[in-house]
Amino acid sequence: MSRKIRTERNNDEFDFWLNDMTDENMKNYIKYRIIKQIDWFEVKGRYCKNKYQGFMFASIIISSIIPVLSIFADGSVLMRTVIAILGSVVSVIGSYITLQNYKELWVEYVSKKSILQNAFYMYFNCRGDFDVENDKERNGKLIDICENYFLQKVN
């Protein structure tokens, strides 16, 4: 059974700037393209973080149980079988984490979200590439930067 991941969040930090905008096209672009993408990166990053940490926690717990159980093995076939199965489970978890790339994806999603937020803040504060006198040029730069960035593949 899959759970629907919530993608909507409170964007009060962005509403402050959006409410002052007069260009409705740019306002909608920011609201429905940039902010939605920032939210998507946040949700995907959180998902990968939770998966990675959950599997790692399970692996740590199971790994720590194995030495304790080995004390009670006493040549018992059942106990040796349990220890072998737990060792295999730890190995499978480690391989699965590597295969799914949860840690790297988590870091990449958080990084991409931060880069988009940075461009967004620079735009509204007229800093860096956005330190231009003409709003049309400033808007064009934001769109170009964001659209080029959206085209970049997530590993």
Short mmCIF file of C-alpha atoms in Angstrom, two decimals:
data_model
loop_
_atom_site.label_atom_id
_atom_site.label_comp_id
_atom_site.label_asym_id
_atom_site.label_seq_id
_atom_site.Cartn_x
_atom_site.Cartn_y
_atom_site.Cartn_z
CA MET A 1 0.00 0.00 0.00
CA SER A 2 1.50 3.34 -1.00
CA ARG A 3 0.96 6.57 0.83
CA LYS A 4 0.38 9.84 -0.95
CA ILE A 5 3.15 12.27 -0.17
CA ARG A 6 1.91 15.71 0.79
CA THR A 7 3.37 18.32 -1.54
CA GLU A 8 1.59 21.42 -0.30
CA ARG A 9 3.08 23.45 2.51
CA ASN A 10 2.75 26.82 4.05
CA ASN A 11 4.68 29.29 1.90
CA ASP A 12 4.36 32.35 4.10
CA GLU A 13 8.03 33.13 3.56
CA PHE A 14 7.35 33.52 -0.17
CA ASP A 15 3.94 35.19 0.13
CA PHE A 16 5.64 38.25 1.60
CA TRP A 17 7.27 38.94 -1.77
CA LEU A 18 4.54 37.56 -4.00
CA ASN A 19 1.88 39.86 -2.56
CA ASP A 20 3.90 42.91 -3.63
CA MET A 21 4.27 41.75 -7.25
CA THR A 22 2.26 43.51 -9.94
CA ASP A 23 3.23 41.29 -12.90
CA GLU A 24 0.65 38.50 -12.67
CA ASN A 25 2.44 36.30 -15.24
CA MET A 26 5.67 36.37 -13.28
CA LYS A 27 3.80 35.96 -10.01
CA ASN A 28 2.10 32.82 -11.37
CA TYR A 29 5.38 31.50 -12.78
CA ILE A 30 7.02 31.84 -9.39
CA LYS A 31 4.03 30.47 -7.51
CA TYR A 32 3.22 27.52 -9.75
CA ARG A 33 6.60 26.67 -11.20
CA ILE A 34 9.41 27.66 -8.87
CA ILE A 35 7.68 27.23 -5.52
CA LYS A 36 6.08 23.95 -6.64
CA GLN A 37 9.52 22.68 -7.66
CA ILE A 38 11.04 23.78 -4.36
CA ASP A 39 8.24 21.94 -2.55
CA TRP A 40 8.78 18.84 -4.71
CA PHE A 41 12.50 18.78 -3.90
CA GLU A 42 11.69 19.19 -0.21
CA VAL A 43 9.21 16.30 -0.22
CA LYS A 44 11.49 13.99 -2.21
CA GLY A 45 14.44 14.90 0.00
CA ARG A 46 12.45 14.16 3.14
CA TYR A 47 11.26 10.83 1.66
CA CYS A 48 14.82 9.73 0.81
CA LYS A 49 16.10 10.89 4.19
CA ASN A 50 13.42 8.88 6.02
CA LYS A 51 14.08 5.78 3.92
CA TYR A 52 17.84 6.03 4.38
CA GLN A 53 17.65 6.62 8.12
CA GLY A 54 15.02 3.92 8.60
CA PHE A 55 17.00 1.25 6.81
CA MET A 56 20.23 2.32 8.51
CA PHE A 57 18.56 2.19 11.91
CA ALA A 58 17.24 -1.31 11.21
CA SER A 59 20.69 -2.40 10.07
CA ILE A 60 22.33 -0.99 13.21
CA ILE A 61 19.82 -2.70 15.52
CA ILE A 62 20.08 -6.06 13.77
CA SER A 63 23.90 -5.81 13.63
CA SER A 64 24.03 -5.14 17.36
CA ILE A 65 21.81 -8.14 18.13
CA ILE A 66 24.08 -10.62 16.32
CA PRO A 67 26.98 -10.55 18.85
CA VAL A 68 24.54 -10.87 21.75
CA LEU A 69 22.90 -13.90 20.17
CA SER A 70 26.27 -15.49 19.40
CA ILE A 71 26.90 -15.73 23.15
CA PHE A 72 23.91 -18.05 23.42
CA ALA A 73 24.70 -20.08 20.30
CA ASP A 74 26.28 -22.98 22.23
CA GLY A 75 26.41 -25.04 19.05
CA SER A 76 22.65 -24.90 18.68
CA VAL A 77 21.66 -25.22 15.04
CA LEU A 78 18.61 -23.03 15.59
CA MET A 79 20.63 -20.20 17.14
CA ARG A 80 23.34 -20.41 14.45
CA THR A 81 20.59 -20.30 11.81
CA VAL A 82 19.04 -17.20 13.40
CA ILE A 83 22.45 -15.50 13.52
CA ALA A 84 23.12 -16.39 9.88
CA ILE A 85 19.72 -15.06 8.81
CA LEU A 86 20.22 -11.81 10.73
CA GLY A 87 23.67 -11.41 9.14
CA SER A 88 22.10 -11.92 5.73
CA VAL A 89 19.38 -9.37 6.49
CA VAL A 90 22.03 -6.78 7.40
CA SER A 91 23.83 -7.53 4.14
CA VAL A 92 20.60 -7.23 2.13
CA ILE A 93 19.72 -3.93 3.82
CA GLY A 94 23.17 -2.51 3.03
CA SER A 95 22.94 -3.62 -0.59
CA TYR A 96 19.43 -2.24 -0.93
CA ILE A 97 20.47 1.15 0.46
CA THR A 98 23.35 1.25 -2.01
CA LEU A 99 21.12 0.19 -4.89
CA GLN A 100 18.38 2.72 -4.14
CA ASN A 101 20.90 5.51 -3.53
CA TYR A 102 18.76 7.07 -0.79
CA LYS A 103 21.56 9.01 0.90
CA GLU A 104 22.90 10.54 -2.31
CA LEU A 105 19.40 11.39 -3.54
CA TRP A 106 18.54 12.97 -0.19
CA VAL A 107 21.63 15.20 -0.37
CA GLU A 108 20.99 16.05 -4.02
CA TYR A 109 17.33 16.99 -3.49
CA VAL A 110 18.18 19.19 -0.51
CA SER A 111 20.98 20.81 -2.49
CA LYS A 112 18.75 21.50 -5.49
CA LYS A 113 16.06 22.95 -3.24
CA SER A 114 18.64 25.26 -1.63
CA ILE A 115 19.97 26.43 -4.99
CA LEU A 116 16.45 27.27 -6.19
CA GLN A 117 15.67 29.09 -2.96
CA ASN A 118 18.92 31.01 -3.27
CA ALA A 119 18.04 32.14 -6.81
CA PHE A 120 14.59 33.08 -5.58
CA TYR A 121 15.97 35.20 -2.71
CA MET A 122 18.59 36.80 -4.96
CA TYR A 123 15.83 37.70 -7.44
CA PHE A 124 13.62 39.39 -4.87
CA ASN A 125 16.54 41.22 -3.29
CA CYS A 126 18.05 42.31 -6.65
CA ARG A 127 21.43 40.74 -5.89
CA GLY A 128 24.00 38.96 -8.06
CA ASP A 129 22.71 38.21 -11.57
CA PHE A 130 19.45 39.96 -10.70
CA ASP A 131 21.04 43.34 -9.90
CA VAL A 132 19.61 44.99 -13.02
CA GLU A 133 17.42 48.07 -13.47
CA ASN A 134 14.92 46.52 -15.89
CA ASP A 135 12.26 44.16 -14.40
CA LYS A 136 11.81 42.44 -17.76
CA GLU A 137 15.50 41.53 -17.87
CA ARG A 138 15.44 40.46 -14.21
CA ASN A 139 12.38 38.26 -14.82
CA GLY A 140 14.00 36.76 -17.91
CA LYS A 141 17.13 35.90 -15.96
CA LEU A 142 15.12 34.14 -13.25
CA ILE A 143 13.18 32.14 -15.83
CA ASP A 144 16.35 31.20 -17.75
CA ILE A 145 18.22 30.15 -14.62
CA CYS A 146 15.32 28.14 -13.23
CA GLU A 147 14.34 26.44 -16.50
CA ASN A 148 17.94 25.44 -17.20
CA TYR A 149 18.18 24.14 -13.69
CA PHE A 150 14.92 22.17 -14.00
CA LEU A 151 16.36 20.40 -17.04
CA GLN A 152 19.27 19.02 -15.03
CA LYS A 153 18.82 15.35 -14.29
CA VAL A 154 18.66 14.09 -10.72
CA ASN A 155 20.92 11.04 -10.43
#
